Structure formats: structure tokens, C-alpha cells
């Protein structure tokens, strides 16, 4: 990535109501994002596996998350799911919400892309400024 210098702005017209970002967009010729991709759909094979093999229903996508080293670090042994990134919290029933609020873990099944099933612990961490679900084994 190339850094901008004052030379890059020498032919830029000055508009009093513009912000610094407006000038940057003018010089770099970046178009602001006006539309976002649609939310991803749950793969049909995964839905079918949940319904036919696990007795599930009302399949919903809870989160699609880019994984970082902290998510796959063997020393951490946990996957964080920030509330702010969850599509809908309605995947839990009332008794599950109560159990999580009481700091109880819920045994759940994680389905891998290969459809291999792994038992996990699903918890709720209530932090000072935000809350998150966490998956541990």
C-alpha cells in the first residue's frame, strides 16, 4: 500500500463542508460502500443432517465468523461468539437461557463441515462491557 503525501492533494479543490474522509475519497477515488452482500444461507446438506440425523428443526444460522489465531489456539481451548455478531439469539429456548445466566454450561453438539459430530460445552460469559457465548471442550 502506498502512502499519500501533500503532493497527492495539490489539485484537490477545497470545499469548506468536506471532512477529511471526503478529501481522502476524492484523492484515492474510492467509492463508498452502498450495498452489502446478502446474509449467507445455511448449507442444505447441514440442514438435512440436523433434521434427519439429529432430530432437529427450525435450523438457523447463528454466526458466520472469520477465525483468528486466538480462536484456534490450542492453549486457549475456546471459541468466542460475541453477542454483537450473532444473527439471532432465538436459537435458545427459555430454560437454556436461564441455565446460561446461572453460569451453567450446556452440552451441545458441534457439526463439522464433514458432518462429524463433536460434543462441546456452550457457555455465556458476561463481561463488564459486553457479553459473549463461548464454546469450550
Short mmCIF file of N, CA, C and O in Angstrom, two decimals:
data_model
loop_
_atom_site.label_atom_id
_atom_site.label_comp_id
_atom_site.label_asym_id
_atom_site.label_seq_id
_atom_site.Cartn_x
_atom_site.Cartn_y
_atom_site.Cartn_z
N UNK A 1 0.85 -1.18 0.00
CA UNK A 1 0.00 0.00 0.00
C UNK A 1 0.89 1.24 0.00
O UNK A 1 1.84 1.34 0.76
N UNK A 2 0.56 2.18 -0.83
CA UNK A 2 1.36 3.39 -0.97
C UNK A 2 0.79 4.50 -0.07
O UNK A 2 -0.41 4.69 0.01
N UNK A 3 1.67 5.21 0.61
CA UNK A 3 1.23 6.30 1.48
C UNK A 3 0.98 7.56 0.66
O UNK A 3 1.64 7.80 -0.34
N UNK A 4 0.03 8.36 1.10
CA UNK A 4 -0.27 9.63 0.43
C UNK A 4 0.63 10.72 0.99
O UNK A 4 1.03 10.69 2.14
N UNK A 5 0.91 11.70 0.13
CA UNK A 5 1.70 12.86 0.57
C UNK A 5 0.91 14.12 0.22
O UNK A 5 -0.13 14.06 -0.43
N UNK A 6 1.44 15.27 0.60
CA UNK A 6 0.75 16.53 0.30
C UNK A 6 0.65 16.75 -1.20
O UNK A 6 -0.28 17.39 -1.68
N UNK A 7 1.58 16.20 -1.99
CA UNK A 7 1.52 16.31 -3.45
C UNK A 7 0.24 15.69 -4.01
O UNK A 7 -0.29 16.15 -5.00
N UNK A 8 -0.22 14.63 -3.36
CA UNK A 8 -1.42 13.95 -3.83
C UNK A 8 -2.66 14.85 -3.73
O UNK A 8 -3.65 14.60 -4.39
N UNK A 9 -2.59 15.85 -2.87
CA UNK A 9 -3.75 16.72 -2.64
C UNK A 9 -3.65 18.07 -3.33
O UNK A 9 -4.54 18.88 -3.22
N UNK A 10 -2.55 18.34 -4.08
CA UNK A 10 -2.32 19.69 -4.60
C UNK A 10 -3.38 20.17 -5.58
O UNK A 10 -3.68 21.34 -5.64
N UNK A 11 -4.00 19.27 -6.34
CA UNK A 11 -5.03 19.69 -7.30
C UNK A 11 -6.45 19.43 -6.79
O UNK A 11 -7.40 19.48 -7.55
N UNK A 12 -6.57 19.15 -5.50
CA UNK A 12 -7.88 18.88 -4.92
C UNK A 12 -8.55 20.20 -4.56
O UNK A 12 -7.95 21.04 -3.91
N UNK A 13 -9.78 20.37 -5.04
CA UNK A 13 -10.49 21.61 -4.72
C UNK A 13 -10.92 21.60 -3.26
O UNK A 13 -11.26 20.56 -2.70
N UNK A 14 -10.88 22.73 -2.64
CA UNK A 14 -11.23 22.87 -1.23
C UNK A 14 -12.72 23.18 -1.11
O UNK A 14 -13.21 24.14 -1.69
N UNK A 15 -13.41 22.35 -0.38
CA UNK A 15 -14.83 22.55 -0.10
C UNK A 15 -14.97 22.67 1.41
O UNK A 15 -14.63 21.75 2.13
N UNK A 16 -15.45 23.81 1.92
CA UNK A 16 -15.50 24.02 3.37
C UNK A 16 -16.31 22.99 4.14
O UNK A 16 -15.99 22.68 5.28
N UNK A 17 -17.34 22.41 3.53
CA UNK A 17 -18.18 21.46 4.26
C UNK A 17 -17.64 20.03 4.22
O UNK A 17 -18.16 19.14 4.86
N UNK A 18 -16.56 19.78 3.49
CA UNK A 18 -16.00 18.44 3.39
C UNK A 18 -15.25 18.06 4.66
O UNK A 18 -14.63 18.89 5.33
N UNK A 19 -15.26 16.77 4.95
CA UNK A 19 -14.47 16.24 6.06
C UNK A 19 -13.17 15.66 5.49
O UNK A 19 -13.00 15.57 4.27
N UNK A 20 -12.27 15.27 6.38
CA UNK A 20 -11.02 14.66 5.93
C UNK A 20 -11.30 13.41 5.09
O UNK A 20 -10.61 13.15 4.10
N UNK A 21 -12.31 12.65 5.46
CA UNK A 21 -12.65 11.44 4.69
C UNK A 21 -13.10 11.79 3.29
O UNK A 21 -12.77 11.10 2.33
N UNK A 22 -13.83 12.89 3.13
CA UNK A 22 -14.27 13.31 1.80
C UNK A 22 -13.06 13.60 0.91
O UNK A 22 -13.04 13.20 -0.26
N UNK A 23 -12.06 14.27 1.45
CA UNK A 23 -10.86 14.56 0.68
C UNK A 23 -10.11 13.28 0.32
O UNK A 23 -9.63 13.12 -0.79
N UNK A 24 -10.03 12.38 1.26
CA UNK A 24 -9.35 11.11 1.02
C UNK A 24 -10.07 10.33 -0.09
O UNK A 24 -9.44 9.81 -1.00
N UNK A 25 -11.39 10.29 -0.04
CA UNK A 25 -12.15 9.59 -1.07
C UNK A 25 -11.96 10.25 -2.43
O UNK A 25 -11.90 9.58 -3.45
N UNK A 26 -11.85 11.57 -2.46
CA UNK A 26 -11.65 12.31 -3.70
C UNK A 26 -10.29 11.99 -4.31
O UNK A 26 -10.16 11.73 -5.50
N UNK A 27 -9.24 11.97 -3.48
CA UNK A 27 -7.89 11.73 -3.98
C UNK A 27 -7.68 10.28 -4.36
O UNK A 27 -7.15 9.96 -5.41
N UNK A 28 -8.13 9.38 -3.53
CA UNK A 28 -7.91 7.96 -3.77
C UNK A 28 -8.93 7.40 -4.74
O UNK A 28 -8.74 6.36 -5.32
N UNK A 29 -10.02 8.10 -4.96
CA UNK A 29 -11.09 7.68 -5.84
C UNK A 29 -11.72 6.37 -5.37
O UNK A 29 -11.93 5.44 -6.13
N UNK A 30 -11.99 6.31 -4.08
CA UNK A 30 -12.65 5.15 -3.50
C UNK A 30 -14.14 5.42 -3.47
O UNK A 30 -14.57 6.48 -3.02
N UNK A 31 -14.90 4.49 -3.97
CA UNK A 31 -16.35 4.63 -3.92
C UNK A 31 -16.84 4.10 -2.59
O UNK A 31 -16.46 3.01 -2.17
N UNK A 32 -17.67 4.85 -1.87
CA UNK A 32 -18.21 4.35 -0.61
C UNK A 32 -19.11 3.13 -0.86
O UNK A 32 -19.71 3.00 -1.92
N UNK A 33 -19.16 2.24 0.12
CA UNK A 33 -19.99 1.04 0.01
C UNK A 33 -21.45 1.46 0.12
O UNK A 33 -21.85 2.12 1.07
N UNK A 34 -22.23 1.07 -0.86
CA UNK A 34 -23.66 1.42 -0.84
C UNK A 34 -24.53 0.19 -0.66
O UNK A 34 -25.71 0.31 -0.37
N UNK A 35 -23.97 -0.99 -0.87
CA UNK A 35 -24.74 -2.20 -0.63
C UNK A 35 -23.82 -3.27 -0.06
O UNK A 35 -22.62 -3.26 -0.30
N UNK A 36 -24.38 -4.15 0.70
CA UNK A 36 -23.62 -5.20 1.35
C UNK A 36 -24.12 -6.55 0.83
O UNK A 36 -25.27 -6.68 0.44
N UNK A 37 -23.24 -7.56 0.84
CA UNK A 37 -23.71 -8.87 0.38
C UNK A 37 -24.82 -9.39 1.27
O UNK A 37 -24.88 -9.06 2.45
N UNK A 38 -25.69 -10.21 0.70
CA UNK A 38 -26.78 -10.76 1.50
C UNK A 38 -26.22 -11.73 2.54
O UNK A 38 -25.12 -12.25 2.39
N UNK A 39 -27.00 -11.94 3.59
CA UNK A 39 -26.57 -12.85 4.64
C UNK A 39 -26.47 -14.26 4.07
O UNK A 39 -27.31 -14.66 3.27
N UNK A 40 -25.46 -15.01 4.49
CA UNK A 40 -25.30 -16.35 3.93
C UNK A 40 -26.41 -17.28 4.40
O UNK A 40 -27.02 -17.07 5.44
N UNK A 41 -26.67 -18.28 3.60
CA UNK A 41 -27.67 -19.28 3.94
C UNK A 41 -26.98 -20.49 4.55
O UNK A 41 -25.84 -20.79 4.22
N UNK A 42 -27.68 -21.17 5.42
CA UNK A 42 -27.17 -22.41 5.99
C UNK A 42 -27.11 -23.44 4.87
O UNK A 42 -28.08 -23.60 4.13
N UNK A 43 -25.98 -24.12 4.70
CA UNK A 43 -25.89 -25.11 3.62
C UNK A 43 -26.99 -26.18 3.74
O UNK A 43 -27.28 -26.65 4.84
N UNK A 44 -27.56 -26.56 2.61
CA UNK A 44 -28.66 -27.54 2.59
C UNK A 44 -28.23 -28.87 3.19
O UNK A 44 -29.00 -29.52 3.90
N UNK A 45 -27.00 -29.31 2.91
CA UNK A 45 -26.51 -30.58 3.45
C UNK A 45 -26.46 -30.57 4.97
O UNK A 45 -26.78 -31.56 5.63
N UNK A 46 -26.07 -29.42 5.55
CA UNK A 46 -26.02 -29.30 7.00
C UNK A 46 -27.43 -29.31 7.59
O UNK A 46 -27.70 -29.99 8.58
N UNK A 47 -28.36 -28.58 6.95
CA UNK A 47 -29.76 -28.58 7.41
C UNK A 47 -30.32 -30.00 7.39
O UNK A 47 -30.95 -30.44 8.34
N UNK A 48 -30.09 -30.70 6.29
CA UNK A 48 -30.61 -32.06 6.14
C UNK A 48 -30.03 -32.97 7.23
O UNK A 48 -30.75 -33.74 7.85
N UNK A 49 -28.74 -32.85 7.51
CA UNK A 49 -28.09 -33.67 8.55
C UNK A 49 -28.72 -33.38 9.92
O UNK A 49 -29.00 -34.30 10.68
N UNK A 50 -28.93 -32.11 10.22
CA UNK A 50 -29.50 -31.73 11.52
C UNK A 50 -30.92 -32.28 11.67
O UNK A 50 -31.28 -32.81 12.72
N UNK A 51 -31.71 -32.18 10.63
CA UNK A 51 -33.11 -32.64 10.70
C UNK A 51 -33.19 -34.17 10.67
O UNK A 51 -33.82 -34.78 11.53
N UNK A 52 -32.53 -34.80 9.70
CA UNK A 52 -32.68 -36.24 9.50
C UNK A 52 -31.89 -37.08 10.51
O UNK A 52 -32.37 -38.10 10.98
N UNK A 53 -30.69 -36.67 10.85
CA UNK A 53 -29.83 -37.49 11.70
C UNK A 53 -29.84 -37.08 13.17
O UNK A 53 -29.49 -37.88 14.04
N UNK A 54 -30.21 -35.84 13.45
CA UNK A 54 -30.13 -35.36 14.82
C UNK A 54 -31.50 -35.00 15.39
O UNK A 54 -31.59 -34.61 16.55
N UNK A 55 -32.55 -35.09 14.60
CA UNK A 55 -33.90 -34.78 15.07
C UNK A 55 -34.15 -33.30 15.30
O UNK A 55 -35.04 -32.92 16.05
N UNK A 56 -33.37 -32.46 14.65
CA UNK A 56 -33.51 -31.01 14.83
C UNK A 56 -34.61 -30.43 13.97
O UNK A 56 -35.18 -31.09 13.11
N UNK A 57 -34.92 -29.16 14.23
CA UNK A 57 -35.90 -28.43 13.42
C UNK A 57 -35.58 -26.94 13.55
O UNK A 57 -34.76 -26.54 14.38
N UNK A 58 -36.23 -26.14 12.74
CA UNK A 58 -36.02 -24.68 12.77
C UNK A 58 -34.54 -24.32 12.72
O UNK A 58 -34.04 -23.59 13.57
N UNK A 59 -33.84 -24.83 11.74
CA UNK A 59 -32.40 -24.56 11.60
C UNK A 59 -32.18 -23.10 11.24
O UNK A 59 -32.80 -22.59 10.31
N UNK A 60 -31.33 -22.45 11.99
CA UNK A 60 -30.99 -21.05 11.72
C UNK A 60 -29.49 -20.86 11.81
O UNK A 60 -28.80 -21.55 12.56
N UNK A 61 -28.99 -19.93 11.00
CA UNK A 61 -27.58 -19.56 11.08
C UNK A 61 -27.41 -18.61 12.26
O UNK A 61 -28.09 -17.59 12.33
N UNK A 62 -26.56 -18.96 13.20
CA UNK A 62 -26.34 -18.12 14.38
C UNK A 62 -25.23 -17.12 14.12
O UNK A 62 -25.35 -15.95 14.42
N UNK A 63 -24.13 -17.58 13.53
CA UNK A 63 -23.00 -16.69 13.25
C UNK A 63 -22.17 -17.28 12.13
O UNK A 63 -22.06 -18.49 12.00
N UNK A 64 -21.62 -16.41 11.32
CA UNK A 64 -20.57 -16.79 10.38
C UNK A 64 -19.40 -15.91 10.76
O UNK A 64 -19.51 -14.69 10.72
N UNK A 65 -18.31 -16.52 11.15
CA UNK A 65 -17.22 -15.76 11.75
C UNK A 65 -15.89 -16.13 11.11
O UNK A 65 -15.61 -17.31 10.89
N UNK A 66 -15.10 -15.11 10.82
CA UNK A 66 -13.73 -15.36 10.37
C UNK A 66 -12.93 -15.80 11.59
O UNK A 66 -13.00 -15.17 12.64
N UNK A 67 -12.21 -16.91 11.46
CA UNK A 67 -11.44 -17.42 12.59
C UNK A 67 -10.07 -16.75 12.64
O UNK A 67 -9.43 -16.54 11.62
N UNK A 68 -9.65 -16.41 13.86
CA UNK A 68 -8.34 -15.83 14.10
C UNK A 68 -7.52 -16.81 14.94
O UNK A 68 -8.05 -17.80 15.46
N UNK A 69 -6.23 -16.53 15.09
CA UNK A 69 -5.37 -17.43 15.86
C UNK A 69 -5.92 -17.65 17.26
O UNK A 69 -5.90 -18.77 17.77
N UNK A 70 -6.46 -16.62 17.89
CA UNK A 70 -6.99 -16.77 19.25
C UNK A 70 -8.16 -17.75 19.28
O UNK A 70 -8.44 -18.36 20.31
N UNK A 71 -8.85 -17.93 18.15
CA UNK A 71 -9.97 -18.87 18.09
C UNK A 71 -9.51 -20.33 17.96
O UNK A 71 -10.22 -21.23 18.37
N UNK A 72 -8.36 -20.54 17.38
CA UNK A 72 -7.89 -21.91 17.14
C UNK A 72 -6.64 -22.25 17.95
O UNK A 72 -6.10 -23.34 17.81
N UNK A 73 -6.21 -21.36 18.80
CA UNK A 73 -5.04 -21.58 19.65
C UNK A 73 -5.31 -22.72 20.63
O UNK A 73 -6.23 -22.62 21.44
N UNK A 74 -4.55 -23.81 20.56
CA UNK A 74 -4.80 -24.95 21.46
C UNK A 74 -4.68 -24.57 22.95
O UNK A 74 -5.35 -25.17 23.79
N UNK A 75 -3.87 -23.57 23.28
CA UNK A 75 -3.75 -23.16 24.68
C UNK A 75 -5.01 -22.45 25.18
O UNK A 75 -5.32 -22.49 26.36
N UNK A 76 -5.73 -21.80 24.30
CA UNK A 76 -6.95 -21.08 24.71
C UNK A 76 -8.12 -22.04 24.88
O UNK A 76 -8.95 -21.87 25.77
N UNK A 77 -8.21 -23.03 24.03
CA UNK A 77 -9.27 -24.06 24.09
C UNK A 77 -10.68 -23.47 24.16
O UNK A 77 -11.51 -23.91 24.94
N UNK A 78 -10.94 -22.46 23.35
CA UNK A 78 -12.27 -21.88 23.33
C UNK A 78 -12.49 -21.09 22.05
O UNK A 78 -11.55 -20.67 21.40
N UNK A 79 -13.75 -20.96 21.69
CA UNK A 79 -14.15 -20.16 20.54
C UNK A 79 -15.15 -19.13 21.03
O UNK A 79 -16.21 -19.49 21.57
N UNK A 80 -14.81 -17.87 20.88
CA UNK A 80 -15.69 -16.78 21.34
C UNK A 80 -16.70 -16.42 20.26
O UNK A 80 -16.38 -16.36 19.08
N UNK A 81 -17.92 -16.16 20.71
CA UNK A 81 -19.00 -15.73 19.82
C UNK A 81 -19.59 -14.45 20.41
O UNK A 81 -20.47 -14.50 21.26
N UNK A 82 -19.07 -13.28 20.00
CA UNK A 82 -19.58 -12.02 20.55
C UNK A 82 -21.06 -11.82 20.24
O UNK A 82 -21.50 -12.09 19.13
N UNK A 83 -21.81 -11.36 21.25
CA UNK A 83 -23.24 -11.11 21.06
C UNK A 83 -23.48 -10.20 19.85
O UNK A 83 -24.44 -10.37 19.13
N UNK A 84 -22.60 -9.22 19.66
CA UNK A 84 -22.80 -8.24 18.59
C UNK A 84 -22.72 -8.87 17.21
O UNK A 84 -23.17 -8.28 16.24
N UNK A 85 -22.15 -10.08 17.09
CA UNK A 85 -22.02 -10.74 15.79
C UNK A 85 -23.06 -11.84 15.56
O UNK A 85 -23.12 -12.43 14.50
N UNK A 86 -23.90 -12.09 16.57
CA UNK A 86 -24.90 -13.14 16.46
C UNK A 86 -26.09 -12.63 15.65
O UNK A 86 -26.60 -11.55 15.90
N UNK A 87 -26.49 -13.43 14.66
CA UNK A 87 -27.61 -13.05 13.80
C UNK A 87 -28.92 -12.96 14.58
O UNK A 87 -29.71 -12.06 14.41
N UNK A 88 -29.16 -13.97 15.45
CA UNK A 88 -30.37 -14.01 16.26
C UNK A 88 -30.10 -14.85 17.49
O UNK A 88 -29.47 -15.90 17.40
N UNK A 89 -30.59 -14.41 18.63
CA UNK A 89 -30.41 -15.15 19.88
C UNK A 89 -31.56 -16.13 20.11
O UNK A 89 -31.61 -16.79 21.13
N UNK A 90 -32.47 -16.22 19.17
CA UNK A 90 -33.66 -17.05 19.33
C UNK A 90 -33.39 -18.53 19.09
O UNK A 90 -34.31 -19.33 19.08
N UNK A 91 -32.15 -18.93 18.95
CA UNK A 91 -31.83 -20.35 18.80
C UNK A 91 -31.85 -21.06 20.16
O UNK A 91 -31.81 -22.28 20.22
N UNK A 92 -31.94 -20.30 21.24
CA UNK A 92 -32.01 -20.87 22.59
C UNK A 92 -33.44 -20.79 23.10
O UNK A 92 -34.13 -19.79 22.86
N UNK A 93 -33.86 -21.81 23.86
CA UNK A 93 -35.18 -21.71 24.49
C UNK A 93 -35.01 -21.06 25.87
O UNK A 93 -33.88 -20.81 26.32
N UNK A 94 -36.11 -20.78 26.55
CA UNK A 94 -36.06 -20.05 27.83
C UNK A 94 -35.25 -20.78 28.90
O UNK A 94 -34.49 -20.16 29.64
N UNK A 95 -35.41 -22.11 28.98
CA UNK A 95 -34.68 -22.85 30.02
C UNK A 95 -33.17 -22.84 29.73
O UNK A 95 -32.36 -22.78 30.65
N UNK A 96 -32.79 -22.86 28.47
CA UNK A 96 -31.37 -22.79 28.12
C UNK A 96 -30.80 -21.42 28.48
O UNK A 96 -29.68 -21.33 29.00
N UNK A 97 -31.55 -20.38 28.23
CA UNK A 97 -31.11 -19.02 28.58
C UNK A 97 -30.91 -18.93 30.10
O UNK A 97 -29.90 -18.40 30.57
N UNK A 98 -31.85 -19.47 30.87
CA UNK A 98 -31.74 -19.44 32.34
C UNK A 98 -30.50 -20.20 32.81
O UNK A 98 -29.79 -19.74 33.70
N UNK A 99 -30.27 -21.37 32.23
CA UNK A 99 -29.09 -22.15 32.61
C UNK A 99 -27.81 -21.38 32.33
O UNK A 99 -26.90 -21.34 33.16
N UNK A 100 -27.75 -20.74 31.18
CA UNK A 100 -26.55 -19.97 30.83
C UNK A 100 -26.37 -18.78 31.78
O UNK A 100 -25.26 -18.49 32.21
N UNK A 101 -27.48 -18.10 32.10
CA UNK A 101 -27.40 -16.96 33.03
C UNK A 101 -26.94 -17.39 34.41
O UNK A 101 -26.31 -16.62 35.13
N UNK A 102 -27.25 -18.64 34.77
CA UNK A 102 -26.81 -19.18 36.07
C UNK A 102 -25.41 -19.79 36.00
O UNK A 102 -25.03 -20.57 36.87
N UNK A 103 -24.69 -19.45 34.94
CA UNK A 103 -23.31 -19.89 34.74
C UNK A 103 -23.15 -21.39 34.56
O UNK A 103 -22.11 -21.96 34.84
N UNK A 104 -24.21 -22.05 34.11
CA UNK A 104 -24.15 -23.47 33.80
C UNK A 104 -23.78 -23.64 32.33
O UNK A 104 -24.26 -22.89 31.47
N UNK A 105 -22.98 -24.64 32.04
CA UNK A 105 -22.67 -24.96 30.65
C UNK A 105 -23.75 -25.86 30.09
O UNK A 105 -24.35 -26.66 30.81
N UNK A 106 -24.02 -25.73 28.82
CA UNK A 106 -24.96 -26.61 28.12
C UNK A 106 -24.13 -27.53 27.24
O UNK A 106 -23.30 -27.07 26.46
N UNK A 107 -24.35 -28.82 27.38
CA UNK A 107 -23.71 -29.79 26.47
C UNK A 107 -24.42 -29.66 25.13
O UNK A 107 -25.64 -29.70 25.05
N UNK A 108 -23.64 -29.49 24.09
CA UNK A 108 -24.22 -29.33 22.75
C UNK A 108 -23.39 -30.14 21.77
O UNK A 108 -22.34 -30.68 22.11
N UNK A 109 -23.86 -30.19 20.55
CA UNK A 109 -23.18 -30.94 19.51
C UNK A 109 -22.70 -29.96 18.43
O UNK A 109 -23.51 -29.19 17.89
N UNK A 110 -21.43 -29.99 18.15
CA UNK A 110 -20.85 -29.19 17.07
C UNK A 110 -20.75 -30.08 15.85
O UNK A 110 -20.21 -31.19 15.92
N UNK A 111 -21.31 -29.63 14.73
CA UNK A 111 -21.26 -30.40 13.49
C UNK A 111 -20.19 -29.78 12.60
O UNK A 111 -20.28 -28.62 12.22
N UNK A 112 -19.18 -30.58 12.30
CA UNK A 112 -18.07 -30.15 11.44
C UNK A 112 -18.54 -30.10 9.99
O UNK A 112 -19.57 -30.71 9.64
N UNK A 113 -17.81 -29.42 9.11
CA UNK A 113 -18.18 -29.44 7.68
C UNK A 113 -18.24 -30.85 7.11
O UNK A 113 -19.01 -31.12 6.19
N UNK A 114 -17.48 -31.78 7.69
CA UNK A 114 -17.51 -33.19 7.24
C UNK A 114 -18.71 -33.93 7.80
O UNK A 114 -18.87 -35.12 7.54
N UNK A 115 -19.56 -33.26 8.58
CA UNK A 115 -20.72 -33.81 9.27
C UNK A 115 -20.32 -34.66 10.48
O UNK A 115 -21.17 -35.30 11.09
N UNK A 116 -19.04 -34.65 10.84
CA UNK A 116 -18.61 -35.32 12.07
C UNK A 116 -19.14 -34.50 13.25
O UNK A 116 -19.10 -33.27 13.23
N UNK A 117 -19.63 -35.18 14.26
CA UNK A 117 -20.22 -34.52 15.42
C UNK A 117 -19.27 -34.59 16.60
O UNK A 117 -18.67 -35.62 16.87
N UNK A 118 -19.13 -33.47 17.32
CA UNK A 118 -18.26 -33.38 18.49
C UNK A 118 -19.05 -32.75 19.63
O UNK A 118 -19.72 -31.72 19.42
N UNK A 119 -18.99 -33.34 20.82
CA UNK A 119 -19.68 -32.75 21.98
C UNK A 119 -18.87 -31.56 22.49
O UNK A 119 -17.65 -31.64 22.63
N UNK A 120 -19.57 -30.48 22.75
CA UNK A 120 -18.93 -29.25 23.24
C UNK A 120 -19.68 -28.74 24.47
O UNK A 120 -20.79 -29.18 24.75
N UNK A 121 -19.06 -27.80 25.16
CA UNK A 121 -19.71 -27.06 26.24
C UNK A 121 -20.01 -25.67 25.70
O UNK A 121 -19.13 -24.99 25.19
N UNK A 122 -21.27 -25.27 25.82
CA UNK A 122 -21.71 -23.96 25.35
C UNK A 122 -21.99 -23.12 26.59
O UNK A 122 -22.77 -23.52 27.45
N UNK A 123 -21.30 -21.96 26.70
CA UNK A 123 -21.41 -21.13 27.90
C UNK A 123 -21.71 -19.68 27.52
O UNK A 123 -21.61 -19.30 26.36
N UNK A 124 -22.03 -18.91 28.54
CA UNK A 124 -22.28 -17.48 28.39
C UNK A 124 -21.31 -16.78 29.31
O UNK A 124 -21.31 -17.01 30.52
N UNK A 125 -20.45 -15.95 28.73
CA UNK A 125 -19.54 -15.14 29.54
C UNK A 125 -20.09 -13.72 29.58
O UNK A 125 -20.25 -13.09 28.54
N UNK A 126 -20.37 -13.25 30.77
CA UNK A 126 -20.87 -11.88 30.93
C UNK A 126 -19.69 -11.01 31.32
O UNK A 126 -19.23 -11.04 32.47
N UNK A 127 -19.17 -10.24 30.39
CA UNK A 127 -18.03 -9.37 30.63
C UNK A 127 -18.56 -8.00 31.09
O UNK A 127 -19.74 -7.73 31.03
N UNK A 128 -17.68 -7.17 31.52
CA UNK A 128 -18.11 -5.84 32.01
C UNK A 128 -18.84 -5.03 30.95
O UNK A 128 -19.89 -4.48 31.20
N UNK A 129 -18.25 -4.94 29.77
CA UNK A 129 -18.83 -4.08 28.73
C UNK A 129 -19.65 -4.84 27.70
O UNK A 129 -20.44 -4.26 26.98
N UNK A 130 -19.42 -6.13 27.57
CA UNK A 130 -20.20 -6.90 26.60
C UNK A 130 -20.27 -8.35 27.04
O UNK A 130 -19.53 -8.78 27.91
N UNK A 131 -21.17 -9.07 26.42
CA UNK A 131 -21.33 -10.48 26.73
C UNK A 131 -21.02 -11.28 25.48
O UNK A 131 -21.04 -10.76 24.37
N UNK A 132 -20.71 -12.55 25.68
CA UNK A 132 -20.45 -13.42 24.56
C UNK A 132 -20.76 -14.85 24.92
O UNK A 132 -20.73 -15.22 26.09
N UNK A 133 -21.09 -15.61 23.89
CA UNK A 133 -21.18 -17.05 24.05
C UNK A 133 -19.76 -17.56 23.87
O UNK A 133 -18.95 -16.96 23.17
N UNK A 134 -19.49 -18.69 24.47
CA UNK A 134 -18.18 -19.31 24.30
C UNK A 134 -18.36 -20.80 24.18
O UNK A 134 -19.18 -21.40 24.88
N UNK A 135 -17.63 -21.39 23.27
CA UNK A 135 -17.63 -22.84 23.08
C UNK A 135 -16.31 -23.37 23.62
O UNK A 135 -15.25 -22.88 23.24
N UNK A 136 -16.40 -24.33 24.52
CA UNK A 136 -15.21 -24.99 25.06
C UNK A 136 -15.40 -26.49 24.96
O UNK A 136 -16.49 -26.98 24.74
N UNK A 137 -14.30 -27.22 25.10
CA UNK A 137 -14.39 -28.69 25.08
C UNK A 137 -13.86 -29.22 26.36
O UNK A 137 -13.16 -28.55 27.10
#
